[in-house]
CSV table of C-alpha atoms and ligand atoms in Angstrom, one decimal:
chain,number,residue,atom,x,y,z
A,1,UNK,CA,-7.7,12.6,-16.9
A,2,UNK,CA,-10.0,12.9,-19.8
A,3,UNK,CA,-12.1,14.8,-17.8
A,4,UNK,CA,-10.2,17.2,-16.1
A,5,UNK,CA,-7.9,20.5,-16.2
A,6,UNK,CA,-4.4,20.8,-14.6
A,7,UNK,CA,-5.3,22.6,-11.1
A,8,UNK,CA,-1.6,24.5,-10.0
A,9,UNK,CA,-0.8,22.7,-6.5
A,10,UNK,CA,2.2,21.5,-7.4
A,11,UNK,CA,3.7,25.4,-7.2
A,12,UNK,CA,4.6,24.5,-3.8
A,13,UNK,CA,7.6,26.7,-2.5
A,14,UNK,CA,10.6,25.5,-2.7
A,15,UNK,CA,11.2,26.8,1.1
A,16,UNK,CA,9.6,23.4,1.8
A,17,UNK,CA,11.2,20.6,-0.3
A,18,UNK,CA,13.8,19.4,2.0
A,19,UNK,CA,13.2,15.8,2.6
A,20,UNK,CA,14.0,13.5,-0.3
A,21,UNK,CA,17.0,16.6,-1.7
A,22,UNK,CA,18.5,15.5,1.8
A,23,UNK,CA,17.3,12.2,0.5
A,24,UNK,CA,19.2,11.9,-2.8
A,25,UNK,CA,22.0,14.1,-1.2
A,26,UNK,CA,22.8,10.9,0.7
A,27,UNK,CA,22.5,8.3,-1.6
A,28,UNK,CA,24.9,10.8,-4.1
A,29,UNK,CA,27.4,11.0,-1.1
A,30,UNK,CA,27.5,6.9,-0.6
A,31,UNK,CA,27.4,6.0,-4.2
A,32,UNK,CA,30.4,8.5,-4.6
A,33,UNK,CA,32.5,6.4,-1.9
A,34,UNK,CA,31.7,3.8,-3.3
A,35,UNK,CA,28.9,2.5,-0.9
A,36,UNK,CA,26.7,1.7,-3.2
A,37,UNK,CA,25.0,-1.3,-1.3
A,38,UNK,CA,26.8,-3.4,1.1
A,39,UNK,CA,30.5,-2.3,0.1
A,40,UNK,CA,32.7,0.1,2.4
A,41,UNK,CA,31.5,-0.6,6.1
A,42,UNK,CA,34.0,0.0,7.8
A,43,UNK,CA,33.3,3.7,7.1
A,44,UNK,CA,29.7,2.8,8.4
A,45,UNK,CA,30.1,4.5,11.9
A,46,UNK,CA,31.1,7.8,10.1
A,47,UNK,CA,27.4,8.3,9.0
A,48,UNK,CA,25.5,7.5,11.8
A,49,UNK,CA,21.9,4.8,11.7
A,50,UNK,CA,19.9,6.5,9.0
A,51,UNK,CA,23.2,6.6,6.2
A,52,UNK,CA,23.5,3.0,6.8
A,53,UNK,CA,19.5,2.0,6.3
A,54,UNK,CA,20.4,4.6,2.9
A,55,UNK,CA,24.1,1.7,2.2
A,56,UNK,CA,21.1,-1.0,2.1
A,57,UNK,CA,22.4,-2.7,5.4
A,58,UNK,CA,18.8,-2.5,7.1
A,59,UNK,CA,19.2,-2.1,11.0
A,60,UNK,CA,15.5,-2.8,11.6
A,61,UNK,CA,15.7,-6.4,10.7
A,62,UNK,CA,11.7,-6.5,10.5
A,63,UNK,CA,11.4,-4.0,8.1
A,64,UNK,CA,12.3,-4.4,4.2
A,65,UNK,CA,13.2,-0.5,3.7
A,66,UNK,CA,14.9,0.6,2.8
A,67,UNK,CA,15.7,-2.0,0.1
A,68,UNK,CA,19.4,-2.3,-1.3
A,69,UNK,CA,19.8,0.5,-4.2
A,70,UNK,CA,20.2,-1.0,-7.9
A,71,UNK,CA,23.5,0.5,-9.4
A,72,UNK,CA,22.4,0.3,-13.3
A,73,UNK,CA,19.3,2.4,-11.9
A,74,UNK,CA,21.2,4.8,-9.2
A,75,UNK,CA,21.5,7.9,-11.2
A,76,UNK,CA,18.9,9.9,-13.9
A,77,UNK,CA,19.5,13.6,-15.7
A,78,UNK,CA,17.4,14.7,-13.3
A,79,UNK,CA,17.0,15.3,-9.5
A,80,UNK,CA,14.4,13.4,-7.5
A,81,UNK,CA,11.0,15.2,-7.8
A,82,UNK,CA,10.6,15.7,-3.3
A,83,UNK,CA,8.1,13.5,-1.4
A,84,UNK,CA,6.0,16.5,-0.6
A,85,UNK,CA,5.2,17.4,-3.9
A,86,UNK,CA,4.8,13.7,-5.5
A,87,UNK,CA,2.7,12.6,-2.5
A,88,UNK,CA,0.5,15.6,-3.4
A,89,UNK,CA,0.1,15.9,-6.8
A,90,UNK,CA,-1.9,12.1,-7.5
A,91,UNK,CA,-4.2,10.7,-9.7
A,92,UNK,CA,-6.1,7.9,-8.1
A,93,UNK,CA,-9.3,8.4,-9.6
A,94,UNK,CA,-10.9,6.1,-7.3
A,95,UNK,CA,-10.9,8.7,-4.8
A,96,UNK,CA,-11.1,12.8,-6.3
A,97,UNK,CA,-11.0,13.7,-9.9
A,98,UNK,CA,-8.2,16.1,-8.7
A,99,UNK,CA,-5.2,16.1,-7.9
A,100,UNK,CA,-5.1,15.9,-4.1
A,101,UNK,CA,-6.1,12.1,-3.3
A,102,UNK,CA,-4.6,12.8,0.3
A,103,UNK,CA,-7.4,13.9,1.3
A,104,UNK,CA,-9.9,11.2,0.7
A,105,UNK,CA,-7.3,8.4,1.7
A,106,UNK,CA,-8.4,8.2,5.5
A,107,UNK,CA,-11.3,5.7,5.5
A,108,UNK,CA,-8.5,3.4,2.7
A,109,UNK,CA,-7.9,0.2,4.6
A,110,UNK,CA,-4.5,-0.9,3.5
A,111,UNK,CA,-3.4,-3.8,5.5
A,112,UNK,CA,-4.4,-6.7,5.3
A,113,UNK,CA,-3.8,-6.8,1.6
A,114,UNK,CA,-3.5,-10.2,-0.5
A,115,UNK,CA,-3.2,-10.9,-4.2
A,116,UNK,CA,-4.1,-13.3,-6.1
A,117,UNK,CA,-2.4,-14.7,-9.2
A,118,UNK,CA,-4.6,-16.6,-11.3
A,119,UNK,CA,-5.6,-17.9,-15.1
A,120,UNK,CA,-2.9,-19.6,-17.0
A,121,UNK,CA,-0.7,-20.9,-14.9
A,122,UNK,CA,0.9,-24.2,-13.6
A,123,UNK,CA,0.2,-22.5,-9.6
A,124,UNK,CA,-2.0,-20.0,-8.8
A,125,UNK,CA,-1.9,-19.0,-6.0
A,126,UNK,CA,-2.9,-15.7,-3.2
A,127,UNK,CA,0.3,-13.8,-1.8
A,128,UNK,CA,0.3,-12.4,1.5
A,129,UNK,CA,1.7,-8.8,0.4
A,130,UNK,CA,3.7,-9.1,4.1
A,131,UNK,CA,4.9,-12.4,2.8
A,132,UNK,CA,6.1,-11.1,-0.5
A,133,UNK,CA,7.9,-8.0,0.8
A,134,UNK,CA,9.8,-10.7,3.2
A,135,UNK,CA,10.1,-13.2,0.5
A,136,UNK,CA,10.8,-11.3,-2.9
A,137,UNK,CA,13.7,-10.0,-4.2
A,138,UNK,CA,13.2,-6.1,-3.3
A,139,UNK,CA,15.6,-3.2,-4.7
A,140,UNK,CA,15.2,0.0,-4.8
A,141,UNK,CA,15.3,2.2,-8.5
A,142,UNK,CA,15.2,5.8,-9.6
A,143,UNK,CA,12.8,6.1,-12.9
A,144,UNK,CA,11.6,9.4,-14.9
A,145,UNK,CA,7.7,9.1,-14.8
A,146,UNK,CA,5.7,10.4,-17.6
A,147,UNK,CA,2.1,11.4,-17.0
A,148,UNK,CA,0.1,11.2,-20.8
A,149,UNK,CA,-1.0,14.8,-19.2
A,150,UNK,CA,2.6,16.0,-19.8
A,151,UNK,CA,3.8,16.4,-16.4
A,152,UNK,CA,6.8,14.5,-15.1
A,153,UNK,CA,8.5,13.4,-12.3
A,154,UNK,CA,11.4,11.5,-11.0
A,155,UNK,CA,10.9,9.3,-8.0
A,156,UNK,CA,12.9,6.6,-6.5
A,157,UNK,CA,10.7,3.0,-6.0
A,158,UNK,CA,11.8,-0.2,-4.4
A,159,UNK,CA,9.3,-3.4,-5.2
A,160,UNK,CA,10.3,-6.4,-7.6
A,161,UNK,CA,10.3,-7.5,-10.4
A,162,UNK,CA,7.2,-8.7,-12.2
A,163,UNK,CA,9.0,-11.5,-13.4
A,164,UNK,CA,9.9,-13.0,-10.5
A,165,UNK,CA,6.4,-13.7,-9.4
A,166,UNK,CA,5.6,-14.5,-13.3
A,167,UNK,CA,8.9,-17.1,-12.1
A,168,UNK,CA,6.6,-18.6,-9.4
A,169,UNK,CA,3.8,-19.1,-11.2
A,170,UNK,CA,4.4,-20.4,-14.1
A,171,UNK,CA,3.0,-19.3,-16.8
A,172,UNK,CA,1.9,-21.6,-19.2
A,173,UNK,CA,3.3,-21.8,-22.8
A,174,UNK,CA,0.0,-20.6,-24.2
A,175,UNK,CA,-0.1,-17.3,-21.8
A,176,UNK,CA,0.0,-14.3,-24.1
A,177,UNK,CA,-0.8,-11.3,-21.5
A,178,UNK,CA,-0.8,-10.1,-17.6
A,179,UNK,CA,-4.2,-8.5,-16.4
A,180,UNK,CA,-4.1,-6.7,-13.5
A,181,UNK,CA,-7.0,-5.4,-11.0
A,182,UNK,CA,-7.7,-2.6,-8.3
A,183,UNK,CA,-9.8,-3.5,-5.3
A,184,UNK,CA,-13.6,-2.4,-5.6
A,185,UNK,CA,-14.4,-0.9,-2.0
A,186,UNK,CA,-17.0,2.2,-2.8
A,187,UNK,CA,-17.3,2.2,1.4
A,188,UNK,CA,-13.8,3.2,1.2
A,189,UNK,CA,-12.9,5.0,-1.9
A,190,UNK,CA,-16.3,7.9,-2.5
A,191,UNK,CA,-15.7,8.1,-6.6
A,192,UNK,CA,-16.2,4.1,-6.8
A,193,UNK,CA,-19.8,5.0,-5.5
A,194,UNK,CA,-20.0,6.7,-9.0
A,195,UNK,CA,-21.0,4.8,-12.2
A,196,UNK,CA,-18.7,7.2,-13.6
A,197,UNK,CA,-16.3,4.9,-14.1
A,198,UNK,CA,-16.0,1.1,-15.5
A,199,UNK,CA,-15.0,0.4,-11.7
A,200,UNK,CA,-12.8,-1.4,-10.8
A,201,UNK,CA,-9.5,-0.1,-12.8
A,202,UNK,CA,-8.0,-2.8,-15.3
A,203,UNK,CA,-5.1,-2.9,-16.7
A,204,UNK,CA,-3.1,-5.0,-19.0
A,205,UNK,CA,0.6,-5.9,-20.4
A,206,UNK,CA,1.9,-8.2,-22.7
A,207,UNK,CA,3.9,-11.2,-21.3
A,208,UNK,CA,7.1,-10.2,-23.2
A,209,UNK,CA,6.5,-6.6,-21.1
A,210,UNK,CA,5.5,-8.1,-17.7
A,211,UNK,CA,8.7,-9.9,-18.1
A,212,UNK,CA,10.7,-6.8,-19.1
A,213,UNK,CA,14.2,-6.0,-17.5
A,214,UNK,CA,12.2,-2.1,-16.1
A,215,UNK,CA,8.6,-3.5,-14.8
A,216,UNK,CA,8.5,-2.9,-11.4
A,217,UNK,CA,5.8,-4.3,-8.9
A,218,UNK,CA,6.5,-1.5,-6.7
A,219,UNK,CA,5.6,-1.4,-2.9
A,220,UNK,CA,7.4,1.3,-1.5
A,221,UNK,CA,8.9,4.8,-2.4
A,222,UNK,CA,11.8,7.1,-0.8
A,223,UNK,CA,12.7,4.6,0.8
A,224,UNK,CA,9.3,3.8,2.8
A,225,UNK,CA,6.2,1.6,2.1
A,226,UNK,CA,4.0,3.4,-0.7
A,227,UNK,CA,1.3,5.7,1.2
A,228,UNK,CA,-2.1,5.2,0.4
A,229,UNK,CA,-2.3,7.9,-2.4
A,230,UNK,CA,0.6,6.2,-4.9
A,231,UNK,CA,-1.3,3.3,-4.8
A,232,UNK,CA,-0.7,1.2,-1.5
A,233,UNK,CA,-0.1,-1.5,-0.9
A,234,UNK,CA,1.6,-2.8,-4.2
A,235,UNK,CA,1.2,-0.8,-7.7
A,236,UNK,CA,2.5,-1.3,-11.4
A,237,UNK,CA,5.8,0.9,-12.6
A,238,UNK,CA,6.4,0.4,-16.1
A,239,UNK,CA,8.6,4.2,-16.9
A,240,UNK,CA,8.3,3.8,-20.5
A,241,UNK,CA,4.6,3.9,-20.3
A,242,UNK,CA,2.3,6.5,-19.8
A,243,UNK,CA,1.7,6.5,-15.9
A,244,UNK,CA,-1.8,5.8,-16.5
A,245,UNK,CA,-0.7,2.8,-17.8
A,246,UNK,CA,1.0,2.2,-14.2
A,247,UNK,CA,-2.4,0.7,-12.1
A,248,UNK,CA,-2.5,0.9,-8.4
A,249,UNK,CA,-3.6,-1.3,-5.6
A,250,UNK,CA,-3.6,-4.3,-7.0
A,251,UNK,CA,-5.8,-7.5,-5.8
A,252,UNK,CA,-5.5,-9.7,-8.9
A,253,UNK,CA,-3.3,-10.5,-11.4
A,254,UNK,CA,-4.3,-12.8,-14.7
A,255,UNK,CA,-2.6,-14.7,-17.0
A,256,UNK,CA,-4.1,-14.2,-20.4
A,257,UNK,CA,-4.2,-16.0,-23.6
A,258,UNK,CA,-5.4,-13.2,-25.1
A,259,UNK,CA,-5.1,-9.4,-25.6
A,260,UNK,CA,-7.1,-8.0,-22.8
A,261,UNK,CA,-9.1,-4.9,-22.3
A,262,UNK,CA,-7.9,-1.4,-20.5
A,263,UNK,CA,-9.7,1.0,-18.2
A,264,UNK,CA,-9.1,4.4,-20.1
A,265,UNK,CA,-8.2,2.3,-24.0
A,266,UNK,CA,-12.2,1.5,-23.4
A,267,UNK,CA,-13.3,4.9,-21.3
A,268,UNK,CA,-11.5,7.1,-24.6
A,269,UNK,CA,-9.9,5.0,-27.4
A,270,UNK,CA,-9.0,7.7,-29.2
A,271,UNK,CA,-7.0,9.4,-26.6
A,272,UNK,CA,-5.3,6.3,-24.5
A,273,UNK,CA,-4.0,3.4,-26.6
A,274,UNK,CA,-3.2,0.1,-25.0
A,275,UNK,CA,0.3,0.0,-25.2
A,276,UNK,CA,0.5,3.9,-23.6
A,277,UNK,CA,3.9,4.2,-25.2
A,278,UNK,CA,5.6,7.6,-24.3
A,279,UNK,CA,6.2,8.8,-27.9
A,280,UNK,CA,6.5,12.4,-28.2
A,281,UNK,CA,6.2,12.6,-32.0
A,282,UNK,CA,1.9,11.5,-31.5
A,283,UNK,CA,-0.2,14.0,-29.9
A,284,UNK,CA,-2.6,13.7,-27.5
A,285,UNK,CA,-5.9,14.4,-29.8
A,286,UNK,CA,-5.9,17.8,-27.3
A,287,UNK,CA,-2.8,18.3,-26.3
A,288,UNK,CA,1.3,17.8,-27.7
A,289,UNK,CA,3.5,15.3,-26.0
A,290,UNK,CA,6.6,16.7,-27.6
A,291,UNK,CA,7.7,18.6,-23.7
A,292,UNK,CA,7.1,18.0,-20.3
A,293,UNK,CA,6.9,19.9,-17.4
A,294,UNK,CA,8.2,18.8,-14.4
A,295,UNK,CA,5.7,19.0,-11.0
A,296,UNK,CA,8.3,20.4,-8.8
A,297,UNK,CA,10.5,23.2,-10.4
A,298,UNK,CA,8.0,23.7,-13.6
A,299,UNK,CA,10.8,23.3,-15.9
A,300,UNK,CA,10.0,22.2,-19.7
A,301,UNK,CA,12.1,19.0,-21.0
A,302,UNK,CA,11.7,17.8,-24.1
A,303,UNK,CA,9.9,14.3,-23.4
A,304,UNK,CA,12.0,11.2,-25.0
A,305,UNK,CA,10.9,8.4,-26.8
A,306,UNK,CA,9.7,5.4,-24.4
A,307,UNK,CA,10.7,7.9,-21.9
A,308,UNK,CA,14.3,7.8,-22.6
A,309,UNK,CA,14.6,4.1,-22.1
A,310,UNK,CA,14.8,2.5,-25.4
A,311,UNK,CA,18.2,0.6,-24.8
A,312,UNK,CA,15.6,-1.6,-22.4
A,313,UNK,CA,12.4,-1.8,-24.4
A,314,UNK,CA,12.2,-0.7,-28.0
A,315,UNK,CA,13.1,-4.3,-29.3
A,316,UNK,CA,9.7,-5.4,-27.9
A,317,UNK,CA,8.4,-2.8,-30.7
A,318,UNK,CA,9.5,-4.0,-34.1
B,1,LIG,N1,-4.5,3.5,-10.9
B,1,LIG,C1,-5.6,3.4,-10.3
B,1,LIG,N2,-6.1,2.8,-9.8
B,1,LIG,N3,-6.6,4.7,-10.3
B,1,LIG,C2,-5.7,5.7,-11.2
B,1,LIG,O1,-6.8,6.6,-11.6
B,1,LIG,N4,-4.7,6.7,-12.7
B,1,LIG,C3,-3.3,6.5,-13.1
B,1,LIG,C4,-2.0,5.7,-12.2
B,1,LIG,N5,-2.7,4.1,-11.9
B,1,LIG,C5,-4.7,5.7,-11.4
B,1,LIG,C6,-4.0,4.2,-11.6
B,1,LIG,C7,-2.3,8.0,-13.3
B,1,LIG,S1,-3.1,8.3,-14.9
B,1,LIG,C8,-1.3,7.9,-13.1
B,1,LIG,S2,-1.0,9.2,-13.6
B,1,LIG,C9,-0.8,7.5,-12.2
B,1,LIG,O2,-1.6,6.1,-11.7
B,1,LIG,C10,-0.4,8.2,-11.3
B,1,LIG,O3,0.5,7.7,-10.2
B,1,LIG,P1,0.7,8.2,-9.1
B,1,LIG,O4,-0.4,9.2,-8.3
B,1,LIG,O5,1.7,7.6,-7.7
B,1,LIG,O6,2.0,9.6,-9.4
C-alpha cells in the first residue's frame, strides 16, 4: 500500500463483465416485484431455482448462501462491481504486494477454521466458522468500498453484525475496544516469510464502532462463500472507513480495556490513522482523497464524507 504503484489490471474489457450484472439485475427485478426476501412465494415458479435462491429462500438447506438481502442496504448510488474484477484486484500483503493475490492463494487453507474471542468478556470462546455461519443471523448487504489508495468498488457482502457476536461473549463494562488478528502461516502466505511487515496483520475498532449498525463480519460475497483473496473465511467490513481497516482472514478477536495499536498506523503513522475514516477533505500525504476511481469502469466520482454513511456513523465522532 504505502510502497506500491497502482497497476492497470483493473482495465478488464467490458465483454468479460457478465456474471454480477446478471446477479444485480435479478436482485433488482425481484425487488421491483416486491420479492425482497421471503415474500411472493406464489410467483417463484416463474423464476426457476436460481431466482428462488436470490429471493432469500434457500433451496440447498445445507448452505447458508445466499442469505436474505437486507432491504435497508439493497440499493446503492452505483452499480455493483463485477466479481471478475474485484476477485482479481485485491490487497492481501501476506501473499503479494501487488493486486494479483489470486495467483498466490493455492496453498492457503481456509478450512477448517476457528476464531477465538477472548479478553475483557464474560463468555470467552472458540467458534468454528461452520457453526457460526449456521447459527449467526446471516444477511446480505450492498456496500460502497473505498480504499485509501483512492480506488472504489461496490460489493454485496454476506455476513453478520459484529454486535451479534459481542452480545454472545458479553464484553465487561471495562471494555473499550476490539482488536482483531489475521492468521500467521508463513508456509502458506509467502510474504509472511519476509520481515518487511510486523506480521500477523492486526486491526482494531472502538467498542462503539464494533457495535455499529454497519459493522459486519463477512463470510460471503456475491451470494457465495468468500474466496481466499477477499479474506476467507471471515473478514471485517466497515464501509465508512478506508479498506485497510477491513482485516481479512481473522483468527482472533480480543476485547480490550485500552486503545490497541493497528498495523498500518504502526508501519506508517503519517499516512494511515487509527480511525481510517473516509474523508475527502483530508488528503493522504502523497495524494488527494477528494475523488475516487471505480475499478471496473475507470469512472471518477467525488468521495463522500464517511463514504456516504454519515447518518449511521457521524454521531460517533462528535
Ligand atoms: N487484511 C490483511 N490481513 N492483509 C492485508 O494486506 N489489506 C487491506 C484489507 N485487509 C489487507 C487486509 C486493504 S489495504 C484493503 S484495501 C482491503 O483489505 C482489500 O480488500 P479486498 O481485497 O477484499 O478488496
